XYZ file of C-alpha atoms in Angstrom:
532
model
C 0.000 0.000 0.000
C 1.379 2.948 -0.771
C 1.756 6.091 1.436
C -2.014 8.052 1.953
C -2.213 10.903 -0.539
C 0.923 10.381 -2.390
C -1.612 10.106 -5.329
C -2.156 13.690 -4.467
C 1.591 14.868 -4.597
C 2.624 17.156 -7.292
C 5.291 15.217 -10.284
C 8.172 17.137 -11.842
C 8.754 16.514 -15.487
C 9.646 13.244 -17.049
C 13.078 10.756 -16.988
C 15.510 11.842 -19.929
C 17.401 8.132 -20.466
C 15.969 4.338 -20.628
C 15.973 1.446 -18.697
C 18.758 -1.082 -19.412
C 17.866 -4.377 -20.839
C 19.606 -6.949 -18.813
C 19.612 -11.072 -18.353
C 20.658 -13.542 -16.158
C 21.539 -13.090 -12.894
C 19.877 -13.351 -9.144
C 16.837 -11.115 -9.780
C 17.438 -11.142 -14.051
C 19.858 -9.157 -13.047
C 23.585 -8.776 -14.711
C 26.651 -6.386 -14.644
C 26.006 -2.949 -16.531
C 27.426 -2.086 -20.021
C 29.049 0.975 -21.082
C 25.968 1.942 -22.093
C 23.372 0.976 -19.522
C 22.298 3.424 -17.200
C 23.348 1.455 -14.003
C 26.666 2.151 -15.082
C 29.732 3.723 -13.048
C 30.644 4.863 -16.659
C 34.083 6.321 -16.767
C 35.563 4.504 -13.479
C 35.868 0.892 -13.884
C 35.059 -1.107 -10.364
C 33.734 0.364 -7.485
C 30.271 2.292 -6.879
C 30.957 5.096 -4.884
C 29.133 8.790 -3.999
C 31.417 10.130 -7.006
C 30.288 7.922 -8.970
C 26.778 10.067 -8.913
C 28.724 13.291 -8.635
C 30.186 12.677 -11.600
C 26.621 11.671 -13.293
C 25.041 14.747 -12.346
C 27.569 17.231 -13.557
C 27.741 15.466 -17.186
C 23.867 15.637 -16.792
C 23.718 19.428 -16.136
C 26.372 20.114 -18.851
C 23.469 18.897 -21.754
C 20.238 20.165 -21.962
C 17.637 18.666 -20.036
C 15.967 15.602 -21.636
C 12.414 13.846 -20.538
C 12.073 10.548 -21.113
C 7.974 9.653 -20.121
C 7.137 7.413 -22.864
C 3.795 6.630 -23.631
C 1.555 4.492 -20.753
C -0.781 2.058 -22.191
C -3.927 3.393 -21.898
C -4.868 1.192 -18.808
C -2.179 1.996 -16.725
C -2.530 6.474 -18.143
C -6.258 6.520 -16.716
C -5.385 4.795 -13.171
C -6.966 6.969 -10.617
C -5.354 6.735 -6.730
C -7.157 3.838 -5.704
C -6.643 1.931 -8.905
C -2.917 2.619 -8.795
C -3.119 1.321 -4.975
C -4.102 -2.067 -6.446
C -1.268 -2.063 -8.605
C 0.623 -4.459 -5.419
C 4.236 -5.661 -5.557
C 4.563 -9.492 -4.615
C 5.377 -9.644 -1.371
C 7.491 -12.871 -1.987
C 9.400 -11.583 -4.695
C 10.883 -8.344 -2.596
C 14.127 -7.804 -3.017
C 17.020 -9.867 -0.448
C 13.791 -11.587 1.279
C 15.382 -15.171 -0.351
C 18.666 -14.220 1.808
C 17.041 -12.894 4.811
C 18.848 -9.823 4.872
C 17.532 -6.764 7.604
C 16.036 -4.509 5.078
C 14.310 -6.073 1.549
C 13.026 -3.853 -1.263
C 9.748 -3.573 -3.616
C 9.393 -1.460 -6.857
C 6.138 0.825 -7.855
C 5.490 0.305 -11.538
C 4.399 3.182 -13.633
C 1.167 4.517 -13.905
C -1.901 6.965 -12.656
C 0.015 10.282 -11.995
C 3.022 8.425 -11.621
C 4.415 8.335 -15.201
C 8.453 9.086 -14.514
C 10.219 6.348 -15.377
C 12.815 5.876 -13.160
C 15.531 3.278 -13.472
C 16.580 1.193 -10.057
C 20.085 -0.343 -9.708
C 21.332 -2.297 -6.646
C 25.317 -2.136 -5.636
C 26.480 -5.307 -4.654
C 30.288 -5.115 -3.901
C 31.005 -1.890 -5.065
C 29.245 -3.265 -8.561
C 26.387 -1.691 -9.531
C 23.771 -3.473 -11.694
C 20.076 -2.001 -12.824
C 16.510 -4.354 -11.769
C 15.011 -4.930 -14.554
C 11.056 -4.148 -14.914
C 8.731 -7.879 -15.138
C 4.830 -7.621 -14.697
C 4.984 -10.816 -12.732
C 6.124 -9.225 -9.941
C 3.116 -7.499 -9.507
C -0.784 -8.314 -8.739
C -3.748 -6.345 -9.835
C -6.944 -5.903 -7.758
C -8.420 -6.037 -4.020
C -6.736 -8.076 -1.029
C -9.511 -10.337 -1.069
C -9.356 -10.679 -5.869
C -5.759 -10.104 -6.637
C -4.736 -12.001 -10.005
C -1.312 -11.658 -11.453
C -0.737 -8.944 -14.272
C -0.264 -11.072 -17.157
C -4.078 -12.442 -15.971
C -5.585 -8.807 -16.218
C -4.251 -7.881 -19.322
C -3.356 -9.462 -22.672
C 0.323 -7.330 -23.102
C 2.211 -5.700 -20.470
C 4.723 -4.040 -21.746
C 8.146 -5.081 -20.646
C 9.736 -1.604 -20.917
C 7.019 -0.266 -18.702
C 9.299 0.531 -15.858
C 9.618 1.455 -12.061
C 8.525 4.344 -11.012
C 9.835 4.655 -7.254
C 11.569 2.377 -4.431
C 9.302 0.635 -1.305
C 11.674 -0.166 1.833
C 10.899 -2.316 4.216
C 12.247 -3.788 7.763
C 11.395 -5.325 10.934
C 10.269 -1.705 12.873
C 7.911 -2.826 15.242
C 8.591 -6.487 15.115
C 11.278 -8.536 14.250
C 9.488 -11.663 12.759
C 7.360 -8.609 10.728
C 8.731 -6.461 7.624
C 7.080 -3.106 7.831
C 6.964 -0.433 5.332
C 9.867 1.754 6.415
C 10.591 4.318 3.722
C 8.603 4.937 0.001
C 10.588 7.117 -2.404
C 7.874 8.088 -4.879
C 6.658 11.046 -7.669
C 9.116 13.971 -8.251
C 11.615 13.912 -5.393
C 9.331 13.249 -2.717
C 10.018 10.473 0.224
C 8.404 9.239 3.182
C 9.431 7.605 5.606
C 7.991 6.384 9.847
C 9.735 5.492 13.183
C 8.667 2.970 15.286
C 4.927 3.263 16.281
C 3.645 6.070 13.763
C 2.166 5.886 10.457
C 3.175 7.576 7.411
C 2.138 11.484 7.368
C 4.989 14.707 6.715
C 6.714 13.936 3.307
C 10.628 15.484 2.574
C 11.626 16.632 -0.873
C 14.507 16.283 -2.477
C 14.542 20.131 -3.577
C 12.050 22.913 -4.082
C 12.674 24.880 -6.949
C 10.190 28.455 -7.252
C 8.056 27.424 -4.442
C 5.716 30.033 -3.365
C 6.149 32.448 -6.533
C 3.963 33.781 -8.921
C 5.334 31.809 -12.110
C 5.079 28.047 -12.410
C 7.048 25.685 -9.373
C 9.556 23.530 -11.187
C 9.445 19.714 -10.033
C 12.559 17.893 -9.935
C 12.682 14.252 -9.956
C 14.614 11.295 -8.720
C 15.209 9.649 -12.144
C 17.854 6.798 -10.752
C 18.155 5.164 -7.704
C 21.435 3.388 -6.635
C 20.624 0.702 -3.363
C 23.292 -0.482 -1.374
C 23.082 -4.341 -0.174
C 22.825 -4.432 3.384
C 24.937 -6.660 5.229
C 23.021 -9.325 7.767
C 23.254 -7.250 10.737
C 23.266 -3.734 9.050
C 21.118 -1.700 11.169
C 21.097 1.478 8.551
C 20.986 1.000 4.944
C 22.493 3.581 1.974
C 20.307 4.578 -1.129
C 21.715 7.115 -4.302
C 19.674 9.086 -6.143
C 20.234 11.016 -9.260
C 18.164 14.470 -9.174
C 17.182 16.246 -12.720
C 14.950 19.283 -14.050
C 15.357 21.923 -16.284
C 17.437 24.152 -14.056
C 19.372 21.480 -12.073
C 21.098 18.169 -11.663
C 22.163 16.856 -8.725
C 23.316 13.826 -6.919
C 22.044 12.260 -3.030
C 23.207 9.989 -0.658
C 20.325 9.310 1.822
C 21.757 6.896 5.068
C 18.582 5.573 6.476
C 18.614 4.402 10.395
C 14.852 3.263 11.330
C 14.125 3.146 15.304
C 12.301 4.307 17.784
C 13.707 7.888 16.095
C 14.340 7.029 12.092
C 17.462 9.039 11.297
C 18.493 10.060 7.153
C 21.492 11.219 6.509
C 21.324 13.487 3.407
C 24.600 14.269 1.204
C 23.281 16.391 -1.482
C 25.684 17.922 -4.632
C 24.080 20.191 -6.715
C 24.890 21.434 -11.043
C 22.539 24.042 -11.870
C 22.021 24.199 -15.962
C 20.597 27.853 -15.377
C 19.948 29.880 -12.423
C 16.781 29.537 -10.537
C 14.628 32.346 -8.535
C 14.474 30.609 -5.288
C 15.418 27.713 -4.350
C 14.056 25.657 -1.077
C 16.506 23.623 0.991
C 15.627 20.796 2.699
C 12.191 20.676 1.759
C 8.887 19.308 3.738
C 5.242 18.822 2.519
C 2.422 18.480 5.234
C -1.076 18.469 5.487
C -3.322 20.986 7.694
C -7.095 21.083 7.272
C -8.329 22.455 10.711
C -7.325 22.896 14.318
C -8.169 24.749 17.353
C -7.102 27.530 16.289
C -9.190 27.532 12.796
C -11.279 30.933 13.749
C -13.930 30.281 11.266
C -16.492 27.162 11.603
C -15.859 23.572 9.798
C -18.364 21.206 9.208
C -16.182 18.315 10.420
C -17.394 15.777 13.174
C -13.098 15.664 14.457
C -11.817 18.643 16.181
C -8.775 18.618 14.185
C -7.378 17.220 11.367
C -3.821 17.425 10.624
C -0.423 15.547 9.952
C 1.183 18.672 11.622
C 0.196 21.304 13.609
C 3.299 23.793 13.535
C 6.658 25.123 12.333
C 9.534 24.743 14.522
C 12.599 27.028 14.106
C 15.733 27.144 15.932
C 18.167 30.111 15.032
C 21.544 30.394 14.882
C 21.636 32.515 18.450
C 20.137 29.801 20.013
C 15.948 31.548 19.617
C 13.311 28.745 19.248
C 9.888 30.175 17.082
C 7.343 28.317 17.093
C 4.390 29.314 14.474
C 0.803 27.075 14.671
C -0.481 26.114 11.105
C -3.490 27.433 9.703
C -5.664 26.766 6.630
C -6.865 30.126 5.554
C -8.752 31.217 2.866
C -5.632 32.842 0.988
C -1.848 31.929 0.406
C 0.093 32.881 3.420
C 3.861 32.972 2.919
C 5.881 33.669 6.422
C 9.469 34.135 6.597
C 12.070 33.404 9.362
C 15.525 34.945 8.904
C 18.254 33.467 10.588
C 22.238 33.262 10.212
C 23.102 29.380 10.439
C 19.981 27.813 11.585
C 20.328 25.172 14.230
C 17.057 23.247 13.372
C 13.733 23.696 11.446
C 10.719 21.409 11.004
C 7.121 20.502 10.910
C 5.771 19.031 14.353
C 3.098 17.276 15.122
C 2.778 18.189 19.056
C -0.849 17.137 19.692
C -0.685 13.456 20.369
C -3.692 13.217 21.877
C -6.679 10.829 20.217
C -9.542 12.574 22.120
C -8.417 16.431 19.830
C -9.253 14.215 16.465
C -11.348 11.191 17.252
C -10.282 9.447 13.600
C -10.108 5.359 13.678
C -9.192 5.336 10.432
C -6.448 8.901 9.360
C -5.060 8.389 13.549
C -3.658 11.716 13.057
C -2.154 11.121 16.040
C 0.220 8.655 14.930
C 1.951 11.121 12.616
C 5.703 11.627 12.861
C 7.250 15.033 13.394
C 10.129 16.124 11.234
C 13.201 18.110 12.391
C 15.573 19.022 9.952
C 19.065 19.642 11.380
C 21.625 21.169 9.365
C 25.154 19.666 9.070
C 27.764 22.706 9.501
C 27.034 26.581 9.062
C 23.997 26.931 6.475
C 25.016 30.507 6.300
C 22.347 33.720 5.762
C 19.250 33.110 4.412
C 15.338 31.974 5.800
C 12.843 29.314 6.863
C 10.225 30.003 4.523
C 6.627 28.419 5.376
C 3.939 28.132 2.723
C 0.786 27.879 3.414
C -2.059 26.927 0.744
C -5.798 27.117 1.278
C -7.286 23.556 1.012
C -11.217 22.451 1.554
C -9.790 18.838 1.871
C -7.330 16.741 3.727
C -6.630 14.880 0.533
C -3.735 17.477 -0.260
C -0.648 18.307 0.826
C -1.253 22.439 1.412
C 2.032 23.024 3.555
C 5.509 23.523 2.898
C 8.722 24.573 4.728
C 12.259 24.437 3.764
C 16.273 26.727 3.622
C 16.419 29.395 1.241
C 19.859 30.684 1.281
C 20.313 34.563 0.892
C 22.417 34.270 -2.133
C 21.206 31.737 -5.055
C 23.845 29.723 -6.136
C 25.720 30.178 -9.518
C 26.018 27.667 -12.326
C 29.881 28.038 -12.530
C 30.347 25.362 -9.575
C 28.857 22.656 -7.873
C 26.821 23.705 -4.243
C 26.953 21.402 -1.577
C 25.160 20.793 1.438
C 24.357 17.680 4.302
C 21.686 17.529 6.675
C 19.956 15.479 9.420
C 16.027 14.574 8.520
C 14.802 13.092 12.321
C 11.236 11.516 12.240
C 9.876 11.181 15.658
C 7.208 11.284 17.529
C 8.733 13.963 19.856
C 12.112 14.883 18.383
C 11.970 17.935 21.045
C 11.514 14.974 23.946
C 14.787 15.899 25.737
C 13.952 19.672 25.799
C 13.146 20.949 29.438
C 11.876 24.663 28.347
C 8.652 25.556 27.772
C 6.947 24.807 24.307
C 3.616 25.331 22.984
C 1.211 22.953 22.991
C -1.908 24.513 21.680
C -3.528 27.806 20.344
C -7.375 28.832 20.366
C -9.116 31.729 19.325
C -12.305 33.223 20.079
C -14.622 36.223 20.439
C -13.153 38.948 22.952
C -14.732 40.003 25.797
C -16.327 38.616 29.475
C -19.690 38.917 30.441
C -20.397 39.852 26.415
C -18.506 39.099 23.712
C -17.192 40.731 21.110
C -16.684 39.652 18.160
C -14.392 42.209 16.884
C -12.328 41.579 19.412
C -10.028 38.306 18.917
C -9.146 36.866 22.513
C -6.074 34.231 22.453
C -5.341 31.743 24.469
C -1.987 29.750 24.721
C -0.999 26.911 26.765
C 2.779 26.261 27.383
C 4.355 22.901 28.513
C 7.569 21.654 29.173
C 9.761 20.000 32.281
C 10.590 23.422 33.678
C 6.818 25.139 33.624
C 5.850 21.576 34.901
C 8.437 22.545 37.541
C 7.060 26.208 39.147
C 5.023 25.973 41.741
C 1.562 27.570 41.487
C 2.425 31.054 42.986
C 5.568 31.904 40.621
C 5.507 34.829 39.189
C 5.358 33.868 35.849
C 4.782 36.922 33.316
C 4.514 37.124 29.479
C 5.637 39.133 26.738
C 3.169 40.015 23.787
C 3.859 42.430 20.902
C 1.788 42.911 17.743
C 2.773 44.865 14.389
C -0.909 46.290 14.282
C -3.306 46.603 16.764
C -4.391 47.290 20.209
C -3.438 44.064 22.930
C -4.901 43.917 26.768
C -3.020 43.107 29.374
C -1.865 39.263 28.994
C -2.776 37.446 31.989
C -0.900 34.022 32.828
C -2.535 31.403 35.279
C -1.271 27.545 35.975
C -2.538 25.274 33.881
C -2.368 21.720 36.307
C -4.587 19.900 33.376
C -1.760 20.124 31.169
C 0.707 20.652 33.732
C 2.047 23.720 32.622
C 0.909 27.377 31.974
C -1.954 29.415 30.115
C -1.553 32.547 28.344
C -4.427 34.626 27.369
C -4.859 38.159 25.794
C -6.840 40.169 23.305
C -6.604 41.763 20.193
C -8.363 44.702 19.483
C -7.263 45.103 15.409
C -6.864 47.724 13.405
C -8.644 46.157 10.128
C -8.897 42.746 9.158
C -5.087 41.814 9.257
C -2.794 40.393 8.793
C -1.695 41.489 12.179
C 1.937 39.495 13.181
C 1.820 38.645 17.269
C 4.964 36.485 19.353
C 4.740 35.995 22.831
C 7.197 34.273 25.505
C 6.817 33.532 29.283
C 9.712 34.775 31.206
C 9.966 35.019 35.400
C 12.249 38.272 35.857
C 14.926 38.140 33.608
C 14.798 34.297 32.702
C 13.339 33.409 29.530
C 10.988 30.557 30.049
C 9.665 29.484 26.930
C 10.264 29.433 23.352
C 8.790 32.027 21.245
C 5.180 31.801 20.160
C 4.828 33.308 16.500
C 0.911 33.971 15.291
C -0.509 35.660 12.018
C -3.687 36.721 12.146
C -5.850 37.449 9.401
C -9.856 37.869 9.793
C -11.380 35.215 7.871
């Protein structure tokens, strides 16, 4: 099964070369010619990082070239939930017959997923390419599945892959569970122990957010490293192309209780782009507590995240609640050298979205952590209006302050954490939730926005009732009360409310902070406000 809603993700443009034709072999699989695109071409031997280095530069030195060749008509018109019954052999997975940690399946073509990507597996230093078979794959229902060649009269053979299934023992070790999917464009997925799938990373974001058209790059070649018998991580390559940029990955994947990539990225831009997004991640937010207009929705919230996190390079932590407005918001967050940024899902609570089925709960939080100095430059947070949970409306990721030139390769290596509480060893104060409301006491006022914060954390948890806690509100526009801040024993930490008396309908920018004298308390709590 593949991830929920990856039917729904955005694709980049096509694949530009074909798949290799190859016999023989564990898996039909055989060494790759000069010609075959599994090839180390150039550097006879071993497989290494370079070896995709030197890939992408002699890609971005051509022009970019598609290669989508026609679908058959059956496998074109696939909607999601046809495509979903498109289902990989579960015996035939990849280094299942040697009982190695970590085994592989393939997603054939098809639906919106028309790339055609070409999958190679490195097996002592040697790389060789998988080549694509319709009997690896059933069509139909759990309970009707018949083989492909049974559904239809010709499969063709050159159909192709178009993304890489992982799986390992995560939650039990006589169980394989789905672990990481690498599918459309440059997305990926991937869960810890205990959590469904939810947040997706992106290889790169390319005009995100601007008025002219976003440019989708895709992973067009994947390079997996053979695992030994008691690997606990496992090593996948990816070759990244689009029209403005080619680039080679190295993703180290450690599943746990906390599933850790690695990510070596080198980049060749063909042209120069407009912006380009670092470290990219695509969530979902539909509604929350603090959606100040009314949905028709039987679940108080429903949401695979329900925040940014930033942490800047002095050491400031800014935390800004999602929202699902009724226009595009686009927020920025300067910083030199960012520490951290990501997309949380705080609320674990199954009573705030009452969903059997979605267990929004379950979702992991992603932290991105940046491997040496980043430099100048912003968290940028996207935010698109949605009137479904089907689609991925939010987006986050680095833009540097100065775009990189095409006269060199740029290079940069971060830390993607999936968790269900990456923050778990923090002992300041956090938020936890935010809710909005009429103003006012005995009468309210709807013109009046009243705001109401909780903060939680080890320390908070730590004060004792009578502290003398205080907070610190500002807004860019606006009239606030006095902020008033009581103990909060049902969440065992500390409430924050105030008003807003605005000039207009917005946007109004507020951040708040508990502090007790000159001790900063909590992180900073970051709010747009628009009236909807």
């Amino acid at each position: 099964m593949i991830p929920r809603r990856c039917g729904f993700l955005p694709l980049g443009a096509a694949l530009a070369l074909t798949v290799a034709a190859l016999t023989a072999g564990a898996w039909g699989l055989a060494a790759a010619g000069p010609a075959a695109r599994g090839s180390d071409q150039g550097v006879p031997g071993h497989f290494t990082f370079a070896s995709v280095v030197r890939r992408a530069g002699d890609l971005a030195a051509g022009p970019y070239q598609p290669d989508q060749p026609a679908l058959p008509a059956f496998f074109a018109d696939l909607n999601y939930d046809q495509y979903r019954d498109l289902r990989f052999k579960r015996d035939q997975s990849i280094w299942r017959a040697e009982s190695l940690p970590f085994q592989v399946e393939l997603f054939p073509r098809g639906g919106l997923f028309k790339d055609r990507v070409t999958i190679n597996l490195i097996e002592n230093g040697k790389a060789v390419a998988v080549p694509f078979k319709s009997s690896l794959y059933k069509y139909g229902n759990k309970e009707n599945e018949k083989d492909l060649s049974e559904v239809l009269s010709e499969v063709p053979e050159d159909l192709g892959f178009a993304g890489v299934r992982l799986l390992y023992p995560l939650n039990r070790d006589d169980v394989f569970d789905e672990l990481a999917v690498f599918l459309g464009a440059s997305y990926f997925r991937a869960v810890p122990q205990g959590l469904n799938y939810g947040i997706s990373a992106r290889g790169l974001a390319i005009d995100t957010g601007l008025a002219s058209k976003e440019e989708f790059p895709i992973f067009r070649e994947f390079w997996l490293e053979k695992p030994d018998r008691d690997a606990t991580s496992i090593t996948i390559y990816a070759l990244l192309d689009s029209a403005s940029v080619a680039g080679a990955y190295r993703f180290l994947i450690t599943p746990g209780l906390e599933t850790v990539i690695d990510v070596k990225a080198q980049l060749f831009f063909r042209e120069r782009v407009k912006k380009l997004g670092l470290a990219p991640l695509t969530s979902m937010f539909f509604h929350a507590e603090d959606t100040d207009r009314f949905m028709d929705d039987f679940r108080p919230e429903v949401h695979d995240s329900d925040g940014l996190f930033v942490e800047t390079g002095s050491g400031e932590r800014i935390w800004r609640p999602l929202v699902n407005s009724k226009g595009l918001r686009i927020s920025d967050f300067h910083a030199d050298n960012p520490r951290a940024f990501g997309l949380l899902q705080r609320d674990r609570d199954f009573a705030n979205y009452q969903d059997l089925e979605a267990r929004y709960e379950k979702r992991p939080s992603a932290l991105v952590e940046p491997d040496g100095d980043w430099g100048k430059g912003m968290v940028e947070l996207v935010q698109i209006p949605s009137d479904s949970e089907r689609y991925d409306n939010i987006a986050a990721f680095w833009v540097p302050e100065r775009m990189p030139s095409t006269s060199k390769p740029f290079e940069y290596n971060y830390r993607l954490r999936l968790a269900a509480d990456p923050e778990a060893k923090l002992t300041g104060g956090r938020t936890l939730s935010t809710r909005i409301g009429a103003g006012g006491t005995s009468t309210l006022d709807s013109n009046k926005r009243k705001f109401v914060v909780d903060f939680i954390g080890p320390t908070l948890a730590g004060l004792p009732a009578d502290t003398p806690v205080e907070a610190v509100v500002t807004t860019s526009v606006g009239i606030l009360s006095k902020p008033v801040v009581q103990p909060n024993p049902e969440a065992r930490g500390w409430r924050l409310f105030f008003e807003l008396s605005p000039d207009g309908d917005g946007p109004v920018d507020l951040r708040a902070y508990l502090k007790k004298g000159d001790d900063v308390l909590s992180e900073t709590w970051s709010f747009q406000w628009n009236r909807e």
